[in-house]
Coordinates of C-alpha atoms in Angstrom, one line a residue:
X1 CA -11.4 -4.4 12.6
X2 CA -8.0 -3.0 11.6
X3 CA -7.5 0.7 11.5
X4 CA -5.1 1.9 8.8
X5 CA -3.6 5.3 8.6
X6 CA -1.5 6.4 5.7
X7 CA 1.1 9.1 5.7
X8 CA 4.1 10.4 3.8
X9 CA 2.4 11.5 0.6
X10 CA 3.1 14.8 -1.0
X11 CA 4.6 16.5 -4.0
X12 CA 7.7 15.2 -5.7
X13 CA 9.4 15.9 -8.9
X14 CA 9.6 13.4 -11.7
X15 CA 12.5 11.0 -11.1
X16 CA 12.3 11.6 -7.4
X17 CA 11.6 9.3 -4.5
X18 CA 8.9 9.1 -1.8
X19 CA 8.3 6.7 1.0
X20 CA 4.7 6.3 2.2
X21 CA 3.8 4.4 5.3
X22 CA 0.7 2.7 6.7
X23 CA 0.3 2.4 10.4
X24 CA -2.0 -0.4 11.5
X25 CA -3.9 -0.8 14.8
X26 CA -6.6 -2.9 16.2
X27 CA -7.0 -6.7 15.9
X28 CA -4.0 -7.6 13.9
X29 CA -3.5 -11.4 13.4
X30 CA -0.3 -13.2 12.6
X31 CA -1.5 -14.2 9.2
X32 CA -2.3 -11.3 7.0
X33 CA -1.6 -9.6 3.7
X34 CA -0.9 -5.9 3.6
X35 CA -0.9 -3.9 0.4
X36 CA -0.9 -0.7 -1.4
X37 CA -3.4 0.3 -4.1
X38 CA -3.7 3.5 -6.0
X39 CA -6.4 5.4 -7.8
X40 CA -5.9 8.3 -10.2
X41 CA -8.6 10.7 -11.2
X42 CA -10.9 9.0 -13.7
X43 CA -9.2 5.7 -13.4
X44 CA -10.0 2.5 -11.5
X45 CA -8.2 1.5 -8.4
X46 CA -5.2 -0.7 -9.2
X47 CA -2.8 -2.9 -7.3
X48 CA 0.6 -1.4 -6.5
X49 CA 2.1 -4.0 -4.2
X50 CA 1.2 -6.5 -1.4
X51 CA 3.3 -8.3 1.2
X52 CA 2.2 -11.2 3.3
X53 CA 3.0 -11.8 7.0
X54 CA 5.5 -14.4 5.6
X55 CA 7.2 -11.8 3.6
X56 CA 6.0 -12.8 0.1
X57 CA 5.5 -9.8 -2.2
X58 CA 3.5 -9.1 -5.3
X59 CA 3.7 -6.0 -7.5
X60 CA 1.5 -4.4 -10.0
X61 CA 2.5 -4.6 -13.6
X62 CA 3.1 -0.8 -13.9
X63 CA 5.6 -0.6 -11.0
X64 CA 8.4 -2.1 -13.2
X65 CA 10.8 -2.6 -10.3
X66 CA 10.7 1.0 -9.1
X67 CA 8.7 0.4 -5.9
X68 CA 9.5 -1.7 -2.9
X69 CA 7.0 -2.8 -0.2
X70 CA 8.2 -3.7 3.2
X71 CA 6.8 -4.2 6.7
X72 CA 7.9 -3.6 10.3
X73 CA 5.8 -5.9 12.4
X74 CA 7.2 -4.4 15.6
X75 CA 5.8 -1.1 14.6
X76 CA 2.7 -2.5 12.9
X77 CA 3.7 -0.5 9.9
X78 CA 3.9 -1.2 6.1
X79 CA 6.0 1.0 3.9
X80 CA 6.1 1.6 0.2
X81 CA 9.4 3.0 -1.2
X82 CA 8.8 4.7 -4.5
X83 CA 11.7 5.5 -6.7
X84 CA 12.0 7.0 -10.2
X85 CA 8.6 8.5 -9.9
X86 CA 6.7 9.4 -13.0
X87 CA 3.8 11.8 -13.5
X88 CA 1.5 8.8 -14.2
X89 CA 2.2 7.7 -10.6
X90 CA 0.1 10.6 -9.4
X91 CA -2.8 9.1 -7.4
X92 CA -4.3 8.6 -4.0
X93 CA -2.5 5.7 -2.5
X94 CA -4.5 3.4 -0.2
X95 CA -3.4 0.9 2.3
X96 CA -5.2 -2.4 2.5
X97 CA -5.2 -5.2 5.1
X98 CA -6.5 -8.7 4.7
X99 CA -6.6 -10.8 7.8
X100 CA -6.7 -14.5 8.2
X101 CA -7.0 -17.0 11.0
X102 CA -6.0 -20.6 10.3
X103 CA -6.1 -19.9 6.6
X104 CA -9.6 -18.5 6.7
X105 CA -10.2 -14.9 5.5
X106 CA -11.9 -12.8 8.1
X107 CA -11.5 -9.1 7.3
X108 CA -10.7 -6.6 4.6
X109 CA -9.8 -3.1 5.7
X110 CA -8.8 0.1 3.9
X111 CA -7.2 3.3 5.0
X112 CA -8.3 6.8 3.9
X113 CA -5.5 7.2 1.5
X114 CA -2.6 9.6 1.0
X115 CA -2.1 11.8 -2.0
X116 CA 1.0 11.4 -4.1
X117 CA 1.6 14.0 -6.8
X118 CA 4.5 13.8 -9.2
X119 CA 5.0 17.0 -11.1
X120 CA 7.7 19.4 -12.2

């Protein structure tokens, strides 16, 4: 089991920036995919971005180059830098971890989420 704790959410004005982080602890294996998902009120949870242990990234269609996901393995932390924020970015942002051993999927964990509100 991997414990994920998100932080850094808050209130930001449209066009502003915010950096949220996800600190991981527990059984973290060398092969994994970390990601951010978000869910706005009344909407389904959607992919924001993922990053593999090898550094490969994948972004949701609505990000449009505004967000950047990164990871610091030494700190066991994944970051999501959000720029040019829009009101529609308002949502609870959840951290996700998928762990693998020798190419086999073994776990899927979620954090409790951090609220991001974009409003003037």
